[in-house]
Short mmCIF file of C-alpha atoms in Angstrom, two decimals:
data_model
loop_
_atom_site.label_atom_id
_atom_site.label_comp_id
_atom_site.label_asym_id
_atom_site.label_seq_id
_atom_site.Cartn_x
_atom_site.Cartn_y
_atom_site.Cartn_z
CA MET H 216 0.00 0.00 0.00
CA GLN H 217 1.50 3.30 -1.10
CA ASN H 218 -0.69 5.74 0.80
CA GLY H 219 -3.16 4.65 3.45
CA TYR H 220 -5.33 7.78 3.19
CA VAL H 221 -5.72 7.46 -0.56
CA GLU H 222 -6.37 3.72 -0.37
CA SER H 223 -9.02 4.31 2.29
CA PHE H 224 -10.70 7.04 0.25
CA ASN H 225 -10.63 4.96 -2.94
CA GLY H 226 -12.12 1.95 -1.15
CA ARG H 227 -14.83 4.04 0.48
CA THR H 228 -15.67 5.69 -2.86
CA ARG H 229 -15.88 2.32 -4.56
CA ASP H 230 -17.98 0.71 -1.81
CA GLU H 231 -20.36 3.59 -1.14
CA LEU H 232 -20.75 5.16 -4.56
CA LEU H 233 -19.45 3.26 -7.54
CA ASN H 234 -20.72 -0.21 -6.54
CA GLU H 235 -24.09 1.15 -5.39
CA THR H 236 -24.97 3.52 -8.22
CA LEU H 237 -26.07 2.81 -11.76
CA PHE H 238 -25.06 5.80 -13.82
CA PHE H 239 -27.33 6.71 -16.75
CA GLY H 240 -24.90 9.02 -18.45
CA LEU H 241 -21.91 11.26 -17.91
CA ASP H 242 -23.99 14.13 -16.52
CA HIS H 243 -25.68 11.79 -14.04
CA ALA H 244 -22.28 10.38 -12.98
CA ARG H 245 -20.85 13.88 -12.47
CA SER H 246 -23.86 14.93 -10.44
CA ALA H 247 -23.84 11.79 -8.26
CA ILE H 248 -20.09 12.08 -7.64
CA ALA H 249 -20.39 15.78 -6.77
CA ASP H 250 -23.18 15.00 -4.29
CA TRP H 251 -21.14 12.19 -2.72
CA VAL H 252 -18.03 14.38 -2.42
CA ALA H 253 -20.06 17.20 -0.85
CA ASP H 254 -21.50 14.75 1.69
CA PHE H 255 -18.06 13.25 2.35
CA ASN H 256 -16.50 16.68 2.98
CA THR H 257 -19.27 18.50 4.82
CA ALA H 258 -21.49 15.99 6.63
CA ARG H 259 -19.26 13.11 7.72
CA PRO H 260 -16.89 13.28 10.67
CA HIS H 261 -13.50 11.66 10.05
CA SER H 262 -11.57 9.90 12.80
CA SER H 263 -8.25 11.13 11.38
CA LEU H 264 -9.46 14.72 11.88
CA GLY H 265 -10.54 14.26 15.48
CA TYR H 266 -14.08 13.33 14.40
CA GLN H 267 -14.61 16.63 12.60
CA THR H 268 -15.79 17.02 9.05
CA PRO H 269 -13.09 18.09 6.56
CA ALA H 270 -14.93 21.41 6.10
CA ALA H 271 -14.95 22.08 9.86
CA TYR H 272 -11.30 21.07 10.13
CA ALA H 273 -10.40 23.45 7.28
CA GLU H 274 -12.24 26.27 9.06
CA VAL H 275 -10.17 25.65 12.20
CA LEU H 276 -6.96 25.74 10.15
CA THR H 277 -8.03 28.95 8.46
CA ALA H 278 -9.05 30.56 11.76
CA THR H 279 -5.75 29.66 13.44
CA GLY H 280 -3.67 30.80 10.48
CA SER H 281 -2.12 27.38 9.94
CA GLY H 282 -1.17 27.02 6.30
CA ALA H 283 -1.13 23.22 6.19
CA ALA H 284 -3.15 20.38 7.62
CA GLN H 285 -0.03 18.73 9.01
CA ASP H 286 3.00 20.59 10.24
CA ASP H 287 5.12 17.47 9.80
CA GLY H 288 4.04 16.14 6.42
CA SER H 289 4.81 12.66 5.25
CA ALA H 290 6.27 13.78 1.92
CA PRO H 291 10.04 13.49 1.59
CA PRO H 292 12.00 16.73 1.33
CA PRO H 293 12.71 17.93 -2.20
CA VAL H 294 15.88 16.71 -3.87
CA ALA H 295 16.73 20.25 -4.92
CA TYR H 296 15.13 23.54 -4.05
CA PRO H 297 14.18 26.05 -6.75
CA ALA H 298 16.80 28.60 -7.63
CA PRO H 299 16.42 31.97 -5.88
CA ASN H 300 15.09 34.86 -7.94
CA GLY H 301 17.61 36.18 -10.42
CA VAL H 302 19.88 33.13 -10.46
CA THR H 303 18.54 31.74 -13.72
CA GLU H 304 18.87 35.14 -15.39
CA LYS H 305 22.50 35.34 -14.25
CA ALA H 306 23.16 31.83 -15.53
CA LYS H 307 21.67 32.73 -18.91
CA ALA H 308 23.79 35.89 -19.05
CA LEU H 309 26.89 33.81 -18.25
CA GLU H 310 25.98 31.35 -21.02
CA ARG H 311 25.61 34.25 -23.49
CA PHE H 312 28.96 35.67 -22.36
CA LEU H 313 30.72 32.32 -22.81
CA SER H 314 29.04 31.88 -26.19
CA ASP H 315 30.28 35.34 -27.24
CA LEU H 316 33.81 34.43 -26.11
CA ASN H 317 33.61 31.22 -28.09
CA ARG H 318 32.49 33.11 -31.21
CA MET H 319 35.49 35.45 -30.79
CA GLY H 320 37.77 32.42 -30.79
CA ILE H 321 38.59 32.39 -27.07
CA PRO H 322 38.54 28.78 -25.83
CA LYS H 323 36.10 27.89 -23.04
CA GLY H 324 38.79 26.49 -20.75
CA LEU H 325 40.86 29.68 -20.76
CA GLU H 326 41.27 31.15 -17.30
CA PHE H 327 41.56 34.88 -16.76
#
């Protein structure tokens, strides 16, 4: 199992919606899924959220100013962070400079 939360949600969706509903068309499927998602997020308490609905939990996060549901997420840290502003422009300028030197016949490995 890769992600317990996703597996739980997928199983619940399958058991409570997909296996129980006969869809009569794409519009009917979209409507039924939207209704189920609204019920799942606004009417059902979740044990992982302290028996609050996701909507109520989100309101608490918004009211407290917390930007994320979990302060210690389960995602691994990024391999590399994005370059700070201006670094890519400087790198491009350096590439243009080296290209100009190369066009003038100055070898790339030449040290000044």
